[in-house]
């Protein structure tokens, strides 16, 4: 929890630089994942950074949407795109897409966005249709993802409630490339610094790379390991655990890195001995860093209500901790709690 920046006071306010990439297909909740890791950050501040391109959003690694910083987007996409393209290949073929189509689409996007325009998905479709392409929604999505993987486009500023696309070269001018070995080592260093202790299988599943890549990365980055419970966990040793009063409750989003960064060792984050019913809500409630229930927020104008489901009755101190967690979310969102009807 400390390494993940969910607990403690952090010297750096550039949490995304430290975390490197954070899963972000649920855009509104992904903003909260940034906010709860950065003291004093509000949703308005995240929106401003996203509009200015200091926070970017694109497909990489597994693949899915991720937040990534402008200084890291190019080398990270270059590293993970060769693993993603074969995953997409059967879907490409099923939708009649090949290299000629992708090259044609990329050229059209480069021409249309060259003046610094930020275009919505429907506008990107119109560009292709004007050139004679007829696409299903899936086909369009695959073409847009391929343009991201080819480092042609990435996220633009939000237009109303709609996401947009812009040229990567204009959103991240001068973003560096890295030789592959250096990129693997840097990915491993930042992963195990912020997600460690974790296993090589955790790293491979999270990054979309191979366990062999992970083994190379930890070696080149000089990362330590330790045997715990029959597993080999890797960590940098640079994180001093935060002193957090118990009970502590955190509300984390469904795709938060505290869950998505692990596969083999995900069980470590679950409180043992509890019956876990089918989740009624998508997001997770953590008690002292371990899963205790689920939650969601409901917007009502400029106020919020919360729905919660817990696996056992909370005592008074735990109930107070849950209320404190809700208040942290409200402070980030800049909204009030809705009054009872």
mmCIF file with all atom_site columns, N, CA and C in Angstrom, residues 215-258:
data_model
loop_
_atom_site.group_PDB
_atom_site.id
_atom_site.type_symbol
_atom_site.label_atom_id
_atom_site.label_alt_id
_atom_site.label_comp_id
_atom_site.label_asym_id
_atom_site.label_entity_id
_atom_site.label_seq_id
_atom_site.pdbx_PDB_ins_code
_atom_site.Cartn_x
_atom_site.Cartn_y
_atom_site.Cartn_z
_atom_site.occupancy
_atom_site.B_iso_or_equiv
_atom_site.pdbx_formal_charge
_atom_site.auth_seq_id
_atom_site.auth_comp_id
_atom_site.auth_asym_id
_atom_site.auth_atom_id
_atom_site.pdbx_PDB_model_num
ATOM 1   N N  . UNK A 1 215 ? 12.750  -11.482 -15.803 1.00 0.00 ? 215 UNK A N  1
ATOM 2   C CA . UNK A 1 215 ? 14.000  -11.952 -15.188 1.00 0.00 ? 215 UNK A CA 1
ATOM 3   C C  . UNK A 1 215 ? 15.174  -11.094 -15.665 1.00 0.00 ? 215 UNK A C  1
ATOM 4   N N  . UNK A 1 216 ? 15.177  -10.765 -16.956 1.00 0.00 ? 216 UNK A N  1
ATOM 5   C CA . UNK A 1 216 ? 16.222  -9.895  -17.476 1.00 0.00 ? 216 UNK A CA 1
ATOM 6   C C  . UNK A 1 216 ? 16.134  -8.511  -16.848 1.00 0.00 ? 216 UNK A C  1
ATOM 7   N N  . UNK A 1 217 ? 14.901  -7.997  -16.726 1.00 0.00 ? 217 UNK A N  1
ATOM 8   C CA . UNK A 1 217 ? 14.707  -6.646  -16.205 1.00 0.00 ? 217 UNK A CA 1
ATOM 9   C C  . UNK A 1 217 ? 15.155  -6.498  -14.767 1.00 0.00 ? 217 UNK A C  1
ATOM 10  N N  . UNK A 1 218 ? 14.796  -7.479  -13.898 1.00 0.00 ? 218 UNK A N  1
ATOM 11  C CA . UNK A 1 218 ? 15.197  -7.362  -12.496 1.00 0.00 ? 218 UNK A CA 1
ATOM 12  C C  . UNK A 1 218 ? 16.700  -7.503  -12.347 1.00 0.00 ? 218 UNK A C  1
ATOM 13  N N  . UNK A 1 219 ? 17.311  -8.306  -13.230 1.00 0.00 ? 219 UNK A N  1
ATOM 14  C CA . UNK A 1 219 ? 18.758  -8.432  -13.187 1.00 0.00 ? 219 UNK A CA 1
ATOM 15  C C  . UNK A 1 219 ? 19.447  -7.150  -13.594 1.00 0.00 ? 219 UNK A C  1
ATOM 16  N N  . UNK A 1 220 ? 19.006  -6.562  -14.709 1.00 0.00 ? 220 UNK A N  1
ATOM 17  C CA . UNK A 1 220 ? 19.630  -5.326  -15.189 1.00 0.00 ? 220 UNK A CA 1
ATOM 18  C C  . UNK A 1 220 ? 19.371  -4.161  -14.252 1.00 0.00 ? 220 UNK A C  1
ATOM 19  N N  . UNK A 1 221 ? 18.216  -4.162  -13.587 1.00 0.00 ? 221 UNK A N  1
ATOM 20  C CA . UNK A 1 221 ? 17.870  -3.063  -12.681 1.00 0.00 ? 221 UNK A CA 1
ATOM 21  C C  . UNK A 1 221 ? 18.396  -3.278  -11.263 1.00 0.00 ? 221 UNK A C  1
ATOM 22  N N  . UNK A 1 222 ? 18.986  -4.447  -10.994 1.00 0.00 ? 222 UNK A N  1
ATOM 23  C CA . UNK A 1 222 ? 19.539  -4.719  -9.670  1.00 0.00 ? 222 UNK A CA 1
ATOM 24  C C  . UNK A 1 222 ? 18.489  -4.829  -8.581  1.00 0.00 ? 222 UNK A C  1
ATOM 25  N N  . UNK A 1 223 ? 17.385  -5.509  -8.876  1.00 0.00 ? 223 UNK A N  1
ATOM 26  C CA . UNK A 1 223 ? 16.273  -5.608  -7.925  1.00 0.00 ? 223 UNK A CA 1
ATOM 27  C C  . UNK A 1 223 ? 16.429  -6.866  -7.077  1.00 0.00 ? 223 UNK A C  1
ATOM 28  N N  . UNK A 1 224 ? 16.171  -6.730  -5.782  1.00 0.00 ? 224 UNK A N  1
ATOM 29  C CA . UNK A 1 224 ? 16.342  -7.828  -4.829  1.00 0.00 ? 224 UNK A CA 1
ATOM 30  C C  . UNK A 1 224 ? 15.125  -8.741  -4.807  1.00 0.00 ? 224 UNK A C  1
ATOM 31  N N  . UNK A 1 225 ? 15.320  -9.952  -4.246  1.00 0.00 ? 225 UNK A N  1
ATOM 32  C CA . UNK A 1 225 ? 14.208  -10.892 -4.109  1.00 0.00 ? 225 UNK A CA 1
ATOM 33  C C  . UNK A 1 225 ? 14.269  -11.577 -2.751  1.00 0.00 ? 225 UNK A C  1
ATOM 34  N N  . UNK A 1 226 ? 13.138  -12.173 -2.371  1.00 0.00 ? 226 UNK A N  1
ATOM 35  C CA . UNK A 1 226 ? 13.045  -12.895 -1.107  1.00 0.00 ? 226 UNK A CA 1
ATOM 36  C C  . UNK A 1 226 ? 11.995  -13.978 -1.250  1.00 0.00 ? 226 UNK A C  1
ATOM 37  N N  . UNK A 1 227 ? 12.255  -15.140 -0.649  1.00 0.00 ? 227 UNK A N  1
ATOM 38  C CA . UNK A 1 227 ? 11.297  -16.238 -0.646  1.00 0.00 ? 227 UNK A CA 1
ATOM 39  C C  . UNK A 1 227 ? 10.323  -16.053 0.510   1.00 0.00 ? 227 UNK A C  1
ATOM 40  N N  . UNK A 1 228 ? 9.030   -16.008 0.193   1.00 0.00 ? 228 UNK A N  1
ATOM 41  C CA . UNK A 1 228 ? 7.993   -15.870 1.217   1.00 0.00 ? 228 UNK A CA 1
ATOM 42  C C  . UNK A 1 228 ? 6.858   -16.828 0.855   1.00 0.00 ? 228 UNK A C  1
ATOM 43  N N  . UNK A 1 229 ? 6.574   -17.762 1.749   1.00 0.00 ? 229 UNK A N  1
ATOM 44  C CA . UNK A 1 229 ? 5.457   -18.676 1.519   1.00 0.00 ? 229 UNK A CA 1
ATOM 45  C C  . UNK A 1 229 ? 5.570   -19.482 0.253   1.00 0.00 ? 229 UNK A C  1
ATOM 46  N N  . UNK A 1 230 ? 6.798   -19.852 -0.135  1.00 0.00 ? 230 UNK A N  1
ATOM 47  C CA . UNK A 1 230 ? 6.993   -20.661 -1.326  1.00 0.00 ? 230 UNK A CA 1
ATOM 48  C C  . UNK A 1 230 ? 7.038   -19.878 -2.620  1.00 0.00 ? 230 UNK A C  1
ATOM 49  N N  . UNK A 1 231 ? 6.919   -18.561 -2.568  1.00 0.00 ? 231 UNK A N  1
ATOM 50  C CA . UNK A 1 231 ? 7.006   -17.715 -3.760  1.00 0.00 ? 231 UNK A CA 1
ATOM 51  C C  . UNK A 1 231 ? 8.245   -16.828 -3.673  1.00 0.00 ? 231 UNK A C  1
ATOM 52  N N  . UNK A 1 232 ? 8.761   -16.459 -4.833  1.00 0.00 ? 232 UNK A N  1
ATOM 53  C CA . UNK A 1 232 ? 9.860   -15.497 -4.880  1.00 0.00 ? 232 UNK A CA 1
ATOM 54  C C  . UNK A 1 232 ? 9.278   -14.123 -5.182  1.00 0.00 ? 232 UNK A C  1
ATOM 55  N N  . UNK A 1 233 ? 9.419   -13.214 -4.228  1.00 0.00 ? 233 UNK A N  1
ATOM 56  C CA . UNK A 1 233 ? 8.934   -11.839 -4.378  1.00 0.00 ? 233 UNK A CA 1
ATOM 57  C C  . UNK A 1 233 ? 10.118  -10.908 -4.623  1.00 0.00 ? 233 UNK A C  1
ATOM 58  N N  . UNK A 1 234 ? 9.918   -9.969  -5.533  1.00 0.00 ? 234 UNK A N  1
ATOM 59  C CA . UNK A 1 234 ? 10.949  -8.998  -5.895  1.00 0.00 ? 234 UNK A CA 1
ATOM 60  C C  . UNK A 1 234 ? 10.519  -7.616  -5.431  1.00 0.00 ? 234 UNK A C  1
ATOM 61  N N  . UNK A 1 235 ? 11.479  -6.827  -5.014  1.00 0.00 ? 235 UNK A N  1
ATOM 62  C CA . UNK A 1 235 ? 11.189  -5.482  -4.505  1.00 0.00 ? 235 UNK A CA 1
ATOM 63  C C  . UNK A 1 235 ? 12.486  -4.680  -4.531  1.00 0.00 ? 235 UNK A C  1
ATOM 64  N N  . UNK A 1 236 ? 12.372  -3.361  -4.520  1.00 0.00 ? 236 UNK A N  1
ATOM 65  C CA . UNK A 1 236 ? 13.564  -2.513  -4.615  1.00 0.00 ? 236 UNK A CA 1
ATOM 66  C C  . UNK A 1 236 ? 14.175  -2.213  -3.270  1.00 0.00 ? 236 UNK A C  1
ATOM 67  N N  . UNK A 1 237 ? 13.421  -2.352  -2.185  1.00 0.00 ? 237 UNK A N  1
ATOM 68  C CA . UNK A 1 237 ? 13.959  -2.021  -0.871  1.00 0.00 ? 237 UNK A CA 1
ATOM 69  C C  . UNK A 1 237 ? 14.032  -0.544  -0.589  1.00 0.00 ? 237 UNK A C  1
ATOM 70  N N  . UNK A 1 238 ? 13.466  0.287   -1.481  1.00 0.00 ? 238 UNK A N  1
ATOM 71  C CA . UNK A 1 238 ? 13.545  1.737   -1.311  1.00 0.00 ? 238 UNK A CA 1
ATOM 72  C C  . UNK A 1 238 ? 12.319  2.324   -0.616  1.00 0.00 ? 238 UNK A C  1
ATOM 73  N N  . UNK A 1 239 ? 11.320  1.503   -0.367  1.00 0.00 ? 239 UNK A N  1
ATOM 74  C CA . UNK A 1 239 ? 10.074  1.991   0.209   1.00 0.00 ? 239 UNK A CA 1
ATOM 75  C C  . UNK A 1 239 ? 10.017  1.666   1.696   1.00 0.00 ? 239 UNK A C  1
ATOM 76  N N  . UNK A 1 240 ? 9.926   2.698   2.525   1.00 0.00 ? 240 UNK A N  1
ATOM 77  C CA . UNK A 1 240 ? 9.747   2.509   3.964   1.00 0.00 ? 240 UNK A CA 1
ATOM 78  C C  . UNK A 1 240 ? 8.255   2.491   4.256   1.00 0.00 ? 240 UNK A C  1
ATOM 79  N N  . UNK A 1 241 ? 7.741   1.406   4.830   1.00 0.00 ? 241 UNK A N  1
ATOM 80  C CA . UNK A 1 241 ? 6.298   1.328   5.065   1.00 0.00 ? 241 UNK A CA 1
ATOM 81  C C  . UNK A 1 241 ? 5.780   2.518   5.870   1.00 0.00 ? 241 UNK A C  1
ATOM 82  N N  . UNK A 1 242 ? 4.670   3.088   5.398   1.00 0.00 ? 242 UNK A N  1
ATOM 83  C CA . UNK A 1 242 ? 4.065   4.233   6.085   1.00 0.00 ? 242 UNK A CA 1
ATOM 84  C C  . UNK A 1 242 ? 3.457   3.793   7.405   1.00 0.00 ? 242 UNK A C  1
ATOM 85  N N  . UNK A 1 243 ? 3.506   4.677   8.387   1.00 0.00 ? 243 UNK A N  1
ATOM 86  C CA . UNK A 1 243 ? 2.843   4.422   9.663   1.00 0.00 ? 243 UNK A CA 1
ATOM 87  C C  . UNK A 1 243 ? 1.411   4.942   9.554   1.00 0.00 ? 243 UNK A C  1
ATOM 88  N N  . UNK A 1 244 ? 0.477   4.011   9.403   1.00 0.00 ? 244 UNK A N  1
ATOM 89  C CA . UNK A 1 244 ? -0.925  4.356   9.207   1.00 0.00 ? 244 UNK A CA 1
ATOM 90  C C  . UNK A 1 244 ? -1.730  3.781   10.356  1.00 0.00 ? 244 UNK A C  1
ATOM 91  N N  . UNK A 1 245 ? -2.552  4.632   10.964  1.00 0.00 ? 245 UNK A N  1
ATOM 92  C CA . UNK A 1 245 ? -3.374  4.168   12.087  1.00 0.00 ? 245 UNK A CA 1
ATOM 93  C C  . UNK A 1 245 ? -4.406  3.159   11.600  1.00 0.00 ? 245 UNK A C  1
ATOM 94  N N  . UNK A 1 246 ? -4.558  2.074   12.352  1.00 0.00 ? 246 UNK A N  1
ATOM 95  C CA . UNK A 1 246 ? -5.566  1.059   12.046  1.00 0.00 ? 246 UNK A CA 1
ATOM 96  C C  . UNK A 1 246 ? -6.774  1.274   12.965  1.00 0.00 ? 246 UNK A C  1
ATOM 97  N N  . UNK A 1 247 ? -7.992  1.118   12.445  1.00 0.00 ? 247 UNK A N  1
ATOM 98  C CA . UNK A 1 247 ? -8.321  0.654   11.092  1.00 0.00 ? 247 UNK A CA 1
ATOM 99  C C  . UNK A 1 247 ? -8.231  1.794   10.074  1.00 0.00 ? 247 UNK A C  1
ATOM 100 N N  . UNK A 1 248 ? -7.820  1.420   8.859   1.00 0.00 ? 248 UNK A N  1
ATOM 101 C CA . UNK A 1 248 ? -7.742  2.349   7.741   1.00 0.00 ? 248 UNK A CA 1
ATOM 102 C C  . UNK A 1 248 ? -8.555  1.749   6.606   1.00 0.00 ? 248 UNK A C  1
ATOM 103 N N  . UNK A 1 249 ? -9.462  2.524   6.063   1.00 0.00 ? 249 UNK A N  1
ATOM 104 C CA . UNK A 1 249 ? -10.248 2.063   4.922   1.00 0.00 ? 249 UNK A CA 1
ATOM 105 C C  . UNK A 1 249 ? -9.943  2.940   3.714   1.00 0.00 ? 249 UNK A C  1
ATOM 106 N N  . UNK A 1 250 ? -9.756  2.294   2.566   1.00 0.00 ? 250 UNK A N  1
ATOM 107 C CA . UNK A 1 250 ? -9.537  2.977   1.290   1.00 0.00 ? 250 UNK A CA 1
ATOM 108 C C  . UNK A 1 250 ? -10.582 2.508   0.288   1.00 0.00 ? 250 UNK A C  1
ATOM 109 N N  . UNK A 1 251 ? -11.141 3.460   -0.449  1.00 0.00 ? 251 UNK A N  1
ATOM 110 C CA . UNK A 1 251 ? -12.059 3.156   -1.542  1.00 0.00 ? 251 UNK A CA 1
ATOM 111 C C  . UNK A 1 251 ? -11.265 3.196   -2.840  1.00 0.00 ? 251 UNK A C  1
ATOM 112 N N  . UNK A 1 252 ? -11.110 2.060   -3.490  1.00 0.00 ? 252 UNK A N  1
ATOM 113 C CA . UNK A 1 252 ? -10.334 2.019   -4.724  1.00 0.00 ? 252 UNK A CA 1
ATOM 114 C C  . UNK A 1 252 ? -11.238 1.593   -5.875  1.00 0.00 ? 252 UNK A C  1
ATOM 115 N N  . UNK A 1 253 ? -10.881 2.054   -7.057  1.00 0.00 ? 253 UNK A N  1
ATOM 116 C CA . UNK A 1 253 ? -11.707 1.771   -8.227  1.00 0.00 ? 253 UNK A CA 1
ATOM 117 C C  . UNK A 1 253 ? -11.473 0.347   -8.725  1.00 0.00 ? 253 UNK A C  1
ATOM 118 N N  . UNK A 1 254 ? -12.396 -0.145  -9.538  1.00 0.00 ? 254 UNK A N  1
ATOM 119 C CA . UNK A 1 254 ? -12.397 -1.527  -10.003 1.00 0.00 ? 254 UNK A CA 1
ATOM 120 C C  . UNK A 1 254 ? -11.084 -1.916  -10.677 1.00 0.00 ? 254 UNK A C  1
ATOM 121 N N  . UNK A 1 255 ? -10.479 -0.988  -11.426 1.00 0.00 ? 255 UNK A N  1
ATOM 122 C CA . UNK A 1 255 ? -9.241  -1.305  -12.139 1.00 0.00 ? 255 UNK A CA 1
ATOM 123 C C  . UNK A 1 255 ? -8.023  -0.660  -11.493 1.00 0.00 ? 255 UNK A C  1
ATOM 124 N N  . UNK A 1 256 ? -8.104  -0.392  -10.210 1.00 0.00 ? 256 UNK A N  1
ATOM 125 C CA . UNK A 1 256 ? -6.969  0.224   -9.541  1.00 0.00 ? 256 UNK A CA 1
ATOM 126 C C  . UNK A 1 256 ? -5.752  -0.690  -9.604  1.00 0.00 ? 256 UNK A C  1
ATOM 127 N N  . UNK A 1 257 ? -4.574  -0.073  -9.629  1.00 0.00 ? 257 UNK A N  1
ATOM 128 C CA . UNK A 1 257 ? -3.336  -0.838  -9.704  1.00 0.00 ? 257 UNK A CA 1
ATOM 129 C C  . UNK A 1 257 ? -3.130  -1.754  -8.494  1.00 0.00 ? 257 UNK A C  1
ATOM 130 N N  . UNK A 1 258 ? -3.757  -1.463  -7.360  1.00 0.00 ? 258 UNK A N  1
ATOM 131 C CA . UNK A 1 258 ? -3.602  -2.329  -6.198  1.00 0.00 ? 258 UNK A CA 1
ATOM 132 C C  . UNK A 1 258 ? -4.177  -3.712  -6.456  1.00 0.00 ? 258 UNK A C  1
#
